[in-house]
Amino acid sequence: MIIQIAWKNIWRNKTRSLIVISSVAVGVFAGVFAMAAINSSVVQRIDAAVNEELSHIQVNSREFRSSSDIQDLIPGFNEADSALKSLPGVKTTTGRIIIRGIASTSAKSSGVEINGIDVEKEKEMFTLNNKVIPGTGSYFGSDTKFNSVLIGEKLAKDLNIIRYILTPEAVARLDSLKIPSRVLSKLETISGERFTSDKKFNSELEKLLTSDETGKYAIHIKEAAWSYREGAKLILTFLDMDNNQTGAGFRVCGIFRTNNDMFEGMSVFVPARELRALTGMKEETWHRIIARLDNDDLTDKITEPARKALPDLEVLNWKEISPDLAMIADFMGQIYAVFMVIILAALAFGIVNTMLMAVLERTKELGMLGAIGMNRKKIFSMIMYESIFMSVVGGFAGMGIAEAVIAATQKNGINLIKYSEGMEAFGYSAHLFPTIDAGFFVSTTILIVLTGILASIYPARKALKLNPVEAIRTE
Amino acid sequence: MKVIEIRDLHKIYKASDIEVHAVNCVNLDFQEAEFAAIVGPSGSGKTTLLNLLGGLDMPTSGQILIDGTDLSMLKSSALIDFRMRNIGFVFQSYNLIPVLTAKENIEFIMSLQKWIKKEREERSFELLKAIGLSDRTNSRPAKLSGGQQQRVAVARALASRPKFVLADEPTANLDSKSASTLLEIMEKLNHEEKITFIFSTHDPRVMKMARRVITLEDGKVVSDDVRE
C-alpha cells in the first residue's frame, strides 16, 4: 500500500515530476554518453597500441632498449622463445630485428626504426596488414619485390612521397561531392600544381579560400588531391654487425595509415631476411621476441611468470613499455568517478528540492496520516520511495537513451575529423565509436538508487518532524 | 461498559508569559455506543479535548484511560499504534488521501493493520453500501462532493472497528442536506456497529441528534446532558 501511494504521489504534480525525471534522464544520458565517448577514445587507442604497435609482451636483452645496439641480440633465442610460448595464455610469438637508421629520399631524410619482420607471423599477430592505404600497394604480398619497405603515411609525407596535386580527376571527384562551384573555381589557379607537403598545401588553401570554406571543404579537397608517388624509392642507412655503415635502396611497397602519427613517422618494416643479408645477422638471431596473449586481461597475470621463465632477459608488457597509456587506462577510473559525482550531485539536488516542495505542500495530509495511525517508519518510507522512484525512473530513462544513442553511433562512429590533426599527433583516433561496458551501467544503476535514497533522507526527516495537530490545521 | 475515562484533565498552553488553561479539570466517562457531542463557544477547549482524547496532544496533568490503558504512559510509537487500532478520526475538511479511490481510502487503515485482502474488501464493500456510495467505489476524492468525501471519511474511521470515533466539526463544511445525510449515516452506523461517536460541534443539527451533549466553557465542563 505504501509503495502504491508513493508511486501515485509522484504523479500528483505531473509537470513537476516530469521535469525532475527528464532532468535526471538528460543528466544521466549526458554523463553516460560523454563517458562512452571518452572511453571509446581510450579503448581505441589501447587497442591500436596492442594490435598495431606493441602487442602484449616484448622480450629483449637487458641492454637493448637503452643501447639500441645491433649487437645486443637475444642470447639463445630459440630456447627463450620456446620458454615464452610454453606459458599458459601465450597465444603466439615472433622475433623482430630492430635497427635504428635513417630513411632518405632525394628531397628529405628522417630518423627511423627499421623493423625486420617474419611477415607471415606478423600478419597473425598484428593488424597492420589491414591498415595499408588502398592504392599504395600491399603488405608484402606474393608480388612484392626484393628490397621492399612498408612505411607510414606520416613518414611518406615527411619524405615527400605523398604530395597534393589537383588533377582534373580530383576536381571531378570534388564536383561529385557537391563542393560548390565557386570553391572549385577558386581552386583553378592551383590546378596541376604539385605541393610536396601538408603545410604548403594547407597554406595555399587558406590563401585561396575563406576561413569558412577552408573549415568546411579543406578535408575533402586534401583527400581528393592526395597523391602517392608510385614505386617511390628511399634509402635506408644503418650500421651492420661489424659497426660499418651500410644501407640500400628500398622500394615502398605500401603505406600504412594508423591514428598514431609518431608510429607512422618512425616505424618502417622490411622482411627480416633482407635485413639479415644487409647486416650480416645470422639466421635465428633477433633483437626482440614479441608475444601475443589469448586476451588483453592476461597481460598483468603473465608478465611475472614470463620474467621468471626468462631471468636473463628484459620482459616488459605494453603497460610498462607505454606507461602513458597505462596511466590513461587507470585514469579512466578516476574520470568515471568525477563524472558520476557531477551527475549524482545534480540528481540529488533535484530530488531534494522537489521532495521538500512535496512535503511542504502536503503538510496537512502528512499530519492526517500521522494522526490516523501511519507510523513514522511508514511516513519516512513513503517519502523515500517517492524519491527513489523519481531517481530510478529518470536514471533508467537516461541510461536507456544513452544505450540507444551509443548503439546508434557505434555503427558509424562520431567523426571529429576537424580535430584529427591534434588527436592523431597523440595517437588518438578522431573517429570515435562510443562504447561502455555493462559494468558501468550496473554501477550507475546502483549509484542512482543510492543517491535517491540519500537525497530522500532530508525531506523524509522534515516530514517526520511534523506535529500532526499543527499539520492538520495548516491550510 | 466504559470505553473512555477522563480524570482531572488539564491542558495549559504557555505563550511567552501568558498561560492559557485550554482544558481545566475535566472528568468525564464515555460508554460503549454513545453518540455524544461536545459543544461550546470558540476557544472553549472542544478541539483541545478531542486532541487529548485522540492522543494527538499530551495533557499537562490528569489521566485518559481507554479500555484501561493510560494514554500518557504510552511511548510515541506505541501511541501511534494505539491510535491506529483503537481510535477513528473524522476531520472537518475530510482529509482523504487524494491519490486513493474511495474504496482504497476506506481500506487504508485496514491495510496498515495488515488485514487480509478478502476481509478488507468485504468490509469496505459493506461500508460503501452503508454510506450509499457503492457506485463510487473507484472515484478519487477530487471526483466526489464534500458530503460524499465526508461519508468516505466516516467509513474510513469505522473500517477497522475502533473503540470510538472522534469527529471534529464533521458537518462544518457541508450544506444542510449533505450534513443531514451524514448525520443519519453516522447514527445508523453507531447503532449497527456499537461504536462510540464523540463530536465537537457548533452545528445545532448535530446537537439535536446527539444523545449526550457536553458543554464546555473556558475549558471546564459546565453541563453534561444525557437524553434518552
PDB file of N, CA, C and O in Angstrom, chain A residues 1-2 5 364-376 378-379 382 467-469 472, chain B residues 51 54-56 77-91 94-98 100 104-113 152-160 162 164-166:
ATOM      1  N   MET A   1       0.833  -1.221   0.000  1.00  0.00           N
ATOM      2  CA  MET A   1       0.000   0.000   0.000  1.00  0.00           C
ATOM      3  C   MET A   1       0.864   1.267   0.000  1.00  0.00           C
ATOM      4  O   MET A   1       0.608   2.195  -0.747  1.00  0.00           O
ATOM      5  N   ILE A   2       1.921   1.265   0.850  1.00  0.00           N
ATOM      6  CA  ILE A   2       2.788   2.450   0.944  1.00  0.00           C
ATOM      7  C   ILE A   2       3.469   2.690  -0.406  1.00  0.00           C
ATOM      8  O   ILE A   2       3.538   3.828  -0.881  1.00  0.00           O
ATOM      9  N   ILE A   5       0.980   4.086  -2.838  1.00  0.00           N
ATOM     10  CA  ILE A   5       0.676   5.509  -2.591  1.00  0.00           C
ATOM     11  C   ILE A   5       1.855   6.372  -3.058  1.00  0.00           C
ATOM     12  O   ILE A   5       1.667   7.407  -3.701  1.00  0.00           O
ATOM     13  N   LYS A 364      -0.521  19.095   5.542  1.00  0.00           N
ATOM     14  CA  LYS A 364      -1.799  18.752   6.159  1.00  0.00           C
ATOM     15  C   LYS A 364      -2.060  17.242   6.022  1.00  0.00           C
ATOM     16  O   LYS A 364      -2.461  16.581   6.981  1.00  0.00           O
ATOM     17  N   GLU A 365      -1.802  16.765   4.815  1.00  0.00           N
ATOM     18  CA  GLU A 365      -2.059  15.348   4.552  1.00  0.00           C
ATOM     19  C   GLU A 365      -1.131  14.448   5.381  1.00  0.00           C
ATOM     20  O   GLU A 365      -1.559  13.432   5.928  1.00  0.00           O
ATOM     21  N   LEU A 366       0.132  14.873   5.469  1.00  0.00           N
ATOM     22  CA  LEU A 366       1.076  14.070   6.257  1.00  0.00           C
ATOM     23  C   LEU A 366       0.680  14.082   7.727  1.00  0.00           C
ATOM     24  O   LEU A 366       0.781  13.070   8.423  1.00  0.00           O
ATOM     25  N   GLY A 367       0.172  15.243   8.198  1.00  0.00           N
ATOM     26  CA  GLY A 367      -0.310  15.339   9.572  1.00  0.00           C
ATOM     27  C   GLY A 367      -1.470  14.389   9.786  1.00  0.00           C
ATOM     28  O   GLY A 367      -1.544  13.672  10.798  1.00  0.00           O
ATOM     29  N   MET A 368      -2.394  14.367   8.805  1.00  0.00           N
ATOM     30  CA  MET A 368      -3.546  13.478   8.908  1.00  0.00           C
ATOM     31  C   MET A 368      -3.092  12.012   8.962  1.00  0.00           C
ATOM     32  O   MET A 368      -3.600  11.215   9.770  1.00  0.00           O
ATOM     33  N   LEU A 369      -2.130  11.671   8.113  1.00  0.00           N
ATOM     34  CA  LEU A 369      -1.658  10.272   8.090  1.00  0.00           C
ATOM     35  C   LEU A 369      -1.076   9.888   9.442  1.00  0.00           C
ATOM     36  O   LEU A 369      -1.307   8.780   9.942  1.00  0.00           O
ATOM     37  N   GLY A 370      -0.321  10.821  10.020  1.00  0.00           N
ATOM     38  CA  GLY A 370       0.248  10.557  11.346  1.00  0.00           C
ATOM     39  C   GLY A 370      -0.853  10.410  12.378  1.00  0.00           C
ATOM     40  O   GLY A 370      -0.810   9.545  13.261  1.00  0.00           O
ATOM     41  N   ALA A 371      -1.888  11.266  12.261  1.00  0.00           N
ATOM     42  CA  ALA A 371      -2.968  11.235  13.245  1.00  0.00           C
ATOM     43  C   ALA A 371      -3.739   9.924  13.193  1.00  0.00           C
ATOM     44  O   ALA A 371      -4.039   9.329  14.229  1.00  0.00           O
ATOM     45  N   ILE A 372      -4.033   9.445  11.988  1.00  0.00           N
ATOM     46  CA  ILE A 372      -4.872   8.239  11.908  1.00  0.00           C
ATOM     47  C   ILE A 372      -4.067   6.958  12.141  1.00  0.00           C
ATOM     48  O   ILE A 372      -4.626   5.876  12.124  1.00  0.00           O
ATOM     49  N   GLY A 373      -2.770   7.097  12.350  1.00  0.00           N
ATOM     50  CA  GLY A 373      -2.028   5.927  12.798  1.00  0.00           C
ATOM     51  C   GLY A 373      -0.959   5.408  11.854  1.00  0.00           C
ATOM     52  O   GLY A 373      -0.449   4.296  12.015  1.00  0.00           O
ATOM     53  N   MET A 374      -0.592   6.201  10.852  1.00  0.00           N
ATOM     54  CA  MET A 374       0.516   5.759   9.988  1.00  0.00           C
ATOM     55  C   MET A 374       1.799   6.106  10.739  1.00  0.00           C
ATOM     56  O   MET A 374       2.059   7.282  11.022  1.00  0.00           O
ATOM     57  N   ASN A 375       2.563   5.091  11.081  1.00  0.00           N
ATOM     58  CA  ASN A 375       3.703   5.362  11.952  1.00  0.00           C
ATOM     59  C   ASN A 375       4.855   6.060  11.200  1.00  0.00           C
ATOM     60  O   ASN A 375       4.851   6.162   9.976  1.00  0.00           O
ATOM     61  N   ARG A 376       5.809   6.524  11.983  1.00  0.00           N
ATOM     62  CA  ARG A 376       6.910   7.335  11.449  1.00  0.00           C
ATOM     63  C   ARG A 376       7.696   6.572  10.389  1.00  0.00           C
ATOM     64  O   ARG A 376       8.098   7.119   9.364  1.00  0.00           O
ATOM     65  N   LYS A 378       6.648   4.327   8.370  1.00  0.00           N
ATOM     66  CA  LYS A 378       5.911   4.235   7.100  1.00  0.00           C
ATOM     67  C   LYS A 378       5.904   5.583   6.380  1.00  0.00           C
ATOM     68  O   LYS A 378       6.025   5.632   5.154  1.00  0.00           O
ATOM     69  N   ILE A 379       5.763   6.670   7.146  1.00  0.00           N
ATOM     70  CA  ILE A 379       5.793   8.001   6.507  1.00  0.00           C
ATOM     71  C   ILE A 379       7.170   8.234   5.888  1.00  0.00           C
ATOM     72  O   ILE A 379       7.293   8.665   4.743  1.00  0.00           O
ATOM     73  N   MET A 382       7.506   6.170   2.785  1.00  0.00           N
ATOM     74  CA  MET A 382       6.722   6.688   1.660  1.00  0.00           C
ATOM     75  C   MET A 382       7.480   7.799   0.928  1.00  0.00           C
ATOM     76  O   MET A 382       7.594   7.780  -0.299  1.00  0.00           O
ATOM     77  N   ASN A 467       4.212  17.984  13.443  1.00  0.00           N
ATOM     78  CA  ASN A 467       3.327  17.646  14.549  1.00  0.00           C
ATOM     79  C   ASN A 467       1.920  17.490  13.973  1.00  0.00           C
ATOM     80  O   ASN A 467       1.390  18.425  13.387  1.00  0.00           O
ATOM     81  N   PRO A 468       1.299  16.319  14.108  1.00  0.00           N
ATOM     82  CA  PRO A 468       0.005  16.088  13.468  1.00  0.00           C
ATOM     83  C   PRO A 468      -1.020  17.171  13.771  1.00  0.00           C
ATOM     84  O   PRO A 468      -1.721  17.639  12.869  1.00  0.00           O
ATOM     85  N   VAL A 469      -1.095  17.604  15.047  1.00  0.00           N
ATOM     86  CA  VAL A 469      -2.116  18.589  15.417  1.00  0.00           C
ATOM     87  C   VAL A 469      -1.906  19.888  14.641  1.00  0.00           C
ATOM     88  O   VAL A 469      -2.838  20.446  14.057  1.00  0.00           O
ATOM     89  N   ILE A 472      -2.389  19.373  10.713  1.00  0.00           N
ATOM     90  CA  ILE A 472      -3.782  19.266  10.253  1.00  0.00           C
ATOM     91  C   ILE A 472      -4.420  20.648  10.150  1.00  0.00           C
ATOM     92  O   ILE A 472      -5.259  20.899   9.295  1.00  0.00           O
TER      93      ILE A 472
ATOM     94  N   ASN B  51      -8.368  16.471  20.817  1.00  0.00           N
ATOM     95  CA  ASN B  51      -6.970  16.113  20.516  1.00  0.00           C
ATOM     96  C   ASN B  51      -6.363  15.289  21.650  1.00  0.00           C
ATOM     97  O   ASN B  51      -5.593  14.351  21.409  1.00  0.00           O
ATOM     98  N   GLY B  54      -7.736  11.865  21.498  1.00  0.00           N
ATOM     99  CA  GLY B  54      -7.171  11.108  20.374  1.00  0.00           C
ATOM    100  C   GLY B  54      -5.697  10.824  20.530  1.00  0.00           C
ATOM    101  O   GLY B  54      -5.078  10.225  19.644  1.00  0.00           O
ATOM    102  N   GLY B  55      -5.096  11.277  21.620  1.00  0.00           N
ATOM    103  CA  GLY B  55      -3.662  11.028  21.819  1.00  0.00           C
ATOM    104  C   GLY B  55      -2.801  11.845  20.874  1.00  0.00           C
ATOM    105  O   GLY B  55      -1.625  11.546  20.654  1.00  0.00           O
ATOM    106  N   LEU B  56      -3.393  12.899  20.270  1.00  0.00           N
ATOM    107  CA  LEU B  56      -2.603  13.751  19.368  1.00  0.00           C
ATOM    108  C   LEU B  56      -1.867  14.819  20.154  1.00  0.00           C
ATOM    109  O   LEU B  56      -0.921  15.417  19.675  1.00  0.00           O
ATOM    110  N   SER B  77       5.797   5.852  19.654  1.00  0.00           N
ATOM    111  CA  SER B  77       5.466   4.871  18.611  1.00  0.00           C
ATOM    112  C   SER B  77       4.300   3.980  19.040  1.00  0.00           C
ATOM    113  O   SER B  77       3.442   3.628  18.230  1.00  0.00           O
ATOM    114  N   ALA B  78       4.274   3.653  20.338  1.00  0.00           N
ATOM    115  CA  ALA B  78       3.182   2.810  20.831  1.00  0.00           C
ATOM    116  C   ALA B  78       1.868   3.574  20.769  1.00  0.00           C
ATOM    117  O   ALA B  78       0.801   3.001  20.493  1.00  0.00           O
ATOM    118  N   LEU B  79       1.952   4.878  20.973  1.00  0.00           N
ATOM    119  CA  LEU B  79       0.748   5.704  20.945  1.00  0.00           C
ATOM    120  C   LEU B  79       0.178   5.758  19.523  1.00  0.00           C
ATOM    121  O   LEU B  79      -1.039   5.668  19.326  1.00  0.00           O
ATOM    122  N   ILE B  80       1.083   5.877  18.541  1.00  0.00           N
ATOM    123  CA  ILE B  80       0.620   5.902  17.142  1.00  0.00           C
ATOM    124  C   ILE B  80      -0.088   4.582  16.822  1.00  0.00           C
ATOM    125  O   ILE B  80      -1.163   4.547  16.230  1.00  0.00           O
ATOM    126  N   ASP B  81       0.526   3.498  17.268  1.00  0.00           N
ATOM    127  CA  ASP B  81      -0.054   2.175  17.024  1.00  0.00           C
ATOM    128  C   ASP B  81      -1.404   2.040  17.746  1.00  0.00           C
ATOM    129  O   ASP B  81      -2.367   1.507  17.196  1.00  0.00           O
ATOM    130  N   PHE B  82      -1.437   2.565  18.966  1.00  0.00           N
ATOM    131  CA  PHE B  82      -2.675   2.507  19.758  1.00  0.00           C
ATOM    132  C   PHE B  82      -3.787   3.270  19.039  1.00  0.00           C
ATOM    133  O   PHE B  82      -4.918   2.812  18.947  1.00  0.00           O
ATOM    134  N   ARG B  83      -3.423   4.468  18.532  1.00  0.00           N
ATOM    135  CA  ARG B  83      -4.403   5.292  17.795  1.00  0.00           C
ATOM    136  C   ARG B  83      -4.953   4.525  16.601  1.00  0.00           C
ATOM    137  O   ARG B  83      -6.155   4.503  16.361  1.00  0.00           O
ATOM    138  N   MET B  84      -4.021   3.895  15.874  1.00  0.00           N
ATOM    139  CA  MET B  84      -4.422   3.193  14.663  1.00  0.00           C
ATOM    140  C   MET B  84      -5.432   2.071  14.982  1.00  0.00           C
ATOM    141  O   MET B  84      -6.374   1.829  14.249  1.00  0.00           O
ATOM    142  N   ARG B  85      -5.200   1.397  16.121  1.00  0.00           N
ATOM    143  CA  ARG B  85      -6.031   0.224  16.438  1.00  0.00           C
ATOM    144  C   ARG B  85      -7.314   0.566  17.187  1.00  0.00           C
ATOM    145  O   ARG B  85      -8.271  -0.205  17.157  1.00  0.00           O
ATOM    146  N   ASN B  86      -7.336   1.727  17.879  1.00  0.00           N
ATOM    147  CA  ASN B  86      -8.473   1.981  18.765  1.00  0.00           C
ATOM    148  C   ASN B  86      -9.299   3.222  18.465  1.00  0.00           C
ATOM    149  O   ASN B  86     -10.395   3.361  18.980  1.00  0.00           O
ATOM    150  N   ILE B  87      -8.768   4.155  17.681  1.00  0.00           N
ATOM    151  CA  ILE B  87      -9.465   5.434  17.505  1.00  0.00           C
ATOM    152  C   ILE B  87      -9.666   5.732  16.016  1.00  0.00           C
ATOM    153  O   ILE B  87      -8.728   5.593  15.222  1.00  0.00           O
ATOM    154  N   GLY B  88     -10.889   6.125  15.688  1.00  0.00           N
ATOM    155  CA  GLY B  88     -11.171   6.570  14.322  1.00  0.00           C
ATOM    156  C   GLY B  88     -11.268   8.080  14.327  1.00  0.00           C
ATOM    157  O   GLY B  88     -11.748   8.675  15.301  1.00  0.00           O
ATOM    158  N   PHE B  89     -10.765   8.717  13.245  1.00  0.00           N
ATOM    159  CA  PHE B  89     -10.802  10.188  13.181  1.00  0.00           C
ATOM    160  C   PHE B  89     -11.615  10.649  11.977  1.00  0.00           C
ATOM    161  O   PHE B  89     -11.466  10.110  10.877  1.00  0.00           O
ATOM    162  N   VAL B  90     -12.445  11.660  12.226  1.00  0.00           N
ATOM    163  CA  VAL B  90     -13.111  12.337  11.104  1.00  0.00           C
ATOM    164  C   VAL B  90     -12.781  13.817  11.276  1.00  0.00           C
ATOM    165  O   VAL B  90     -12.968  14.380  12.361  1.00  0.00           O
ATOM    166  N   PHE B  91     -12.241  14.407  10.197  1.00  0.00           N
ATOM    167  CA  PHE B  91     -11.804  15.803  10.299  1.00  0.00           C
ATOM    168  C   PHE B  91     -12.795  16.723   9.599  1.00  0.00           C
ATOM    169  O   PHE B  91     -13.549  16.295   8.721  1.00  0.00           O
ATOM    170  N   TYR B  94     -12.368  16.780   5.737  1.00  0.00           N
ATOM    171  CA  TYR B  94     -12.367  15.411   5.179  1.00  0.00           C
ATOM    172  C   TYR B  94     -11.010  14.708   5.258  1.00  0.00           C
ATOM    173  O   TYR B  94     -10.920  13.576   5.715  1.00  0.00           O
ATOM    174  N   ASN B  95      -9.981  15.390   4.696  1.00  0.00           N
ATOM    175  CA  ASN B  95      -8.625  14.819   4.733  1.00  0.00           C
ATOM    176  C   ASN B  95      -8.524  13.374   4.252  1.00  0.00           C
ATOM    177  O   ASN B  95      -7.929  12.529   4.907  1.00  0.00           O
ATOM    178  N   LEU B  96      -9.085  13.137   3.079  1.00  0.00           N
ATOM    179  CA  LEU B  96      -8.873  11.806   2.482  1.00  0.00           C
ATOM    180  C   LEU B  96      -7.530  11.831   1.754  1.00  0.00           C
ATOM    181  O   LEU B  96      -6.973  12.893   1.496  1.00  0.00           O
ATOM    182  N   ILE B  97      -7.040  10.640   1.430  1.00  0.00           N
ATOM    183  CA  ILE B  97      -5.773  10.586   0.677  1.00  0.00           C
ATOM    184  C   ILE B  97      -6.119  10.788  -0.797  1.00  0.00           C
ATOM    185  O   ILE B  97      -6.829   9.958  -1.387  1.00  0.00           O
ATOM    186  N   PRO B  98      -5.688  11.910  -1.383  1.00  0.00           N
ATOM    187  CA  PRO B  98      -6.192  12.272  -2.708  1.00  0.00           C
ATOM    188  C   PRO B  98      -5.857  11.283  -3.827  1.00  0.00           C
ATOM    189  O   PRO B  98      -6.560  11.231  -4.822  1.00  0.00           O
ATOM    190  N   LEU B 100      -5.834   8.041  -3.620  1.00  0.00           N
ATOM    191  CA  LEU B 100      -6.510   6.756  -3.497  1.00  0.00           C
ATOM    192  C   LEU B 100      -7.992   6.904  -3.811  1.00  0.00           C
ATOM    193  O   LEU B 100      -8.581   7.965  -3.603  1.00  0.00           O
ATOM    194  N   GLU B 104     -10.146   2.466  -1.668  1.00  0.00           N
ATOM    195  CA  GLU B 104      -8.770   2.372  -1.128  1.00  0.00           C
ATOM    196  C   GLU B 104      -8.615   3.211   0.137  1.00  0.00           C
ATOM    197  O   GLU B 104      -7.908   2.827   1.070  1.00  0.00           O
ATOM    198  N   ASN B 105      -9.281   4.374   0.163  1.00  0.00           N
ATOM    199  CA  ASN B 105      -9.227   5.201   1.369  1.00  0.00           C
ATOM    200  C   ASN B 105      -9.833   4.464   2.558  1.00  0.00           C
ATOM    201  O   ASN B 105      -9.287   4.497   3.661  1.00  0.00           O
ATOM    202  N   ILE B 106     -10.954   3.800   2.299  1.00  0.00           N
ATOM    203  CA  ILE B 106     -11.618   3.063   3.388  1.00  0.00           C
ATOM    204  C   ILE B 106     -10.714   1.910   3.860  1.00  0.00           C
ATOM    205  O   ILE B 106     -10.627   1.613   5.051  1.00  0.00           O
ATOM    206  N   GLU B 107     -10.032   1.303   2.907  1.00  0.00           N
ATOM    207  CA  GLU B 107      -9.198   0.134   3.250  1.00  0.00           C
ATOM    208  C   GLU B 107      -7.850   0.521   3.863  1.00  0.00           C
ATOM    209  O   GLU B 107      -7.113  -0.347   4.337  1.00  0.00           O
ATOM    210  N   PHE B 108      -7.536   1.823   3.830  1.00  0.00           N
ATOM    211  CA  PHE B 108      -6.178   2.238   4.202  1.00  0.00           C
ATOM    212  C   PHE B 108      -5.753   1.763   5.595  1.00  0.00           C
ATOM    213  O   PHE B 108      -4.695   1.145   5.769  1.00  0.00           O
ATOM    214  N   ILE B 109      -6.597   2.036   6.595  1.00  0.00           N
ATOM    215  CA  ILE B 109      -6.188   1.657   7.962  1.00  0.00           C
ATOM    216  C   ILE B 109      -6.184   0.142   8.133  1.00  0.00           C
ATOM    217  O   ILE B 109      -5.331  -0.422   8.825  1.00  0.00           O
ATOM    218  N   MET B 110      -7.116  -0.517   7.439  1.00  0.00           N
ATOM    219  CA  MET B 110      -7.101  -1.987   7.490  1.00  0.00           C
ATOM    220  C   MET B 110      -5.785  -2.521   6.916  1.00  0.00           C
ATOM    221  O   MET B 110      -5.246  -3.506   7.406  1.00  0.00           O
ATOM    222  N   SER B 111      -5.302  -1.845   5.858  1.00  0.00           N
ATOM    223  CA  SER B 111      -4.005  -2.269   5.287  1.00  0.00           C
ATOM    224  C   SER B 111      -2.899  -2.065   6.299  1.00  0.00           C
ATOM    225  O   SER B 111      -2.018  -2.926   6.448  1.00  0.00           O
ATOM    226  N   LEU B 112      -2.935  -0.889   6.976  1.00  0.00           N
ATOM    227  CA  LEU B 112      -1.886  -0.640   7.980  1.00  0.00           C
ATOM    228  C   LEU B 112      -1.953  -1.713   9.073  1.00  0.00           C
ATOM    229  O   LEU B 112      -0.941  -2.104   9.638  1.00  0.00           O
ATOM    230  N   GLN B 113      -3.174  -2.192   9.332  1.00  0.00           N
ATOM    231  CA  GLN B 113      -3.332  -3.229  10.367  1.00  0.00           C
ATOM    232  C   GLN B 113      -3.115  -4.632   9.807  1.00  0.00           C
ATOM    233  O   GLN B 113      -3.338  -5.622  10.510  1.00  0.00           O
ATOM    234  N   VAL B 152     -17.107   9.103   3.092  1.00  0.00           N
ATOM    235  CA  VAL B 152     -15.975   8.165   2.938  1.00  0.00           C
ATOM    236  C   VAL B 152     -15.073   8.267   4.181  1.00  0.00           C
ATOM    237  O   VAL B 152     -14.577   7.259   4.696  1.00  0.00           O
ATOM    238  N   ALA B 153     -14.878   9.515   4.668  1.00  0.00           N
ATOM    239  CA  ALA B 153     -14.025   9.709   5.854  1.00  0.00           C
ATOM    240  C   ALA B 153     -14.622   8.978   7.068  1.00  0.00           C
ATOM    241  O   ALA B 153     -13.880   8.371   7.861  1.00  0.00           O
ATOM    242  N   VAL B 154     -15.941   9.016   7.188  1.00  0.00           N
ATOM    243  CA  VAL B 154     -16.604   8.306   8.295  1.00  0.00           C
ATOM    244  C   VAL B 154     -16.384   6.791   8.130  1.00  0.00           C
ATOM    245  O   VAL B 154     -16.047   6.080   9.091  1.00  0.00           O
ATOM    246  N   ALA B 155     -16.557   6.320   6.888  1.00  0.00           N
ATOM    247  CA  ALA B 155     -16.358   4.885   6.637  1.00  0.00           C
ATOM    248  C   ALA B 155     -14.910   4.486   6.952  1.00  0.00           C
ATOM    249  O   ALA B 155     -14.649   3.426   7.520  1.00  0.00           O
ATOM    250  N   ARG B 156     -13.969   5.350   6.576  1.00  0.00           N
ATOM    251  CA  ARG B 156     -12.552   5.057   6.871  1.00  0.00           C
ATOM    252  C   ARG B 156     -12.332   4.969   8.378  1.00  0.00           C
ATOM    253  O   ARG B 156     -11.629   4.079   8.862  1.00  0.00           O
ATOM    254  N   ALA B 157     -12.965   5.916   9.114  1.00  0.00           N
ATOM    255  CA  ALA B 157     -12.770   5.936  10.566  1.00  0.00           C
ATOM    256  C   ALA B 157     -13.330   4.673  11.217  1.00  0.00           C
ATOM    257  O   ALA B 157     -12.782   4.164  12.200  1.00  0.00           O
ATOM    258  N   LEU B 158     -14.404   4.150  10.624  1.00  0.00           N
ATOM    259  CA  LEU B 158     -15.056   2.979  11.227  1.00  0.00           C
ATOM    260  C   LEU B 158     -14.486   1.653  10.746  1.00  0.00           C
ATOM    261  O   LEU B 158     -14.725   0.607  11.363  1.00  0.00           O
ATOM    262  N   ALA B 159     -13.780   1.706   9.627  1.00  0.00           N
ATOM    263  CA  ALA B 159     -13.422   0.477   8.912  1.00  0.00           C
ATOM    264  C   ALA B 159     -12.803  -0.603   9.796  1.00  0.00           C
ATOM    265  O   ALA B 159     -13.209  -1.763   9.741  1.00  0.00           O
ATOM    266  N   SER B 160     -11.845  -0.219  10.618  1.00  0.00           N
ATOM    267  CA  SER B 160     -11.152  -1.275  11.367  1.00  0.00           C
ATOM    268  C   SER B 160     -11.792  -1.503  12.748  1.00  0.00           C
ATOM    269  O   SER B 160     -11.175  -2.074  13.632  1.00  0.00           O
ATOM    270  N   PRO B 162     -12.830   0.601  15.393  1.00  0.00           N
ATOM    271  CA  PRO B 162     -12.116   1.149  16.544  1.00  0.00           C
ATOM    272  C   PRO B 162     -13.032   1.171  17.784  1.00  0.00           C
ATOM    273  O   PRO B 162     -14.230   0.914  17.672  1.00  0.00           O
ATOM    274  N   PHE B 164     -13.694   3.911  19.491  1.00  0.00           N
ATOM    275  CA  PHE B 164     -14.538   5.111  19.347  1.00  0.00           C
ATOM    276  C   PHE B 164     -14.037   5.960  18.180  1.00  0.00           C
ATOM    277  O   PHE B 164     -12.910   5.786  17.713  1.00  0.00           O
ATOM    278  N   VAL B 165     -14.941   6.856  17.753  1.00  0.00           N
ATOM    279  CA  VAL B 165     -14.604   7.750  16.640  1.00  0.00           C
ATOM    280  C   VAL B 165     -14.669   9.192  17.151  1.00  0.00           C
ATOM    281  O   VAL B 165     -15.628   9.563  17.827  1.00  0.00           O
ATOM    282  N   LEU B 166     -13.629   9.941  16.841  1.00  0.00           N
ATOM    283  CA  LEU B 166     -13.617  11.365  17.204  1.00  0.00           C
ATOM    284  C   LEU B 166     -13.862  12.162  15.927  1.00  0.00           C
ATOM    285  O   LEU B 166     -13.159  11.978  14.939  1.00  0.00           O
TER     286      LEU B 166
END
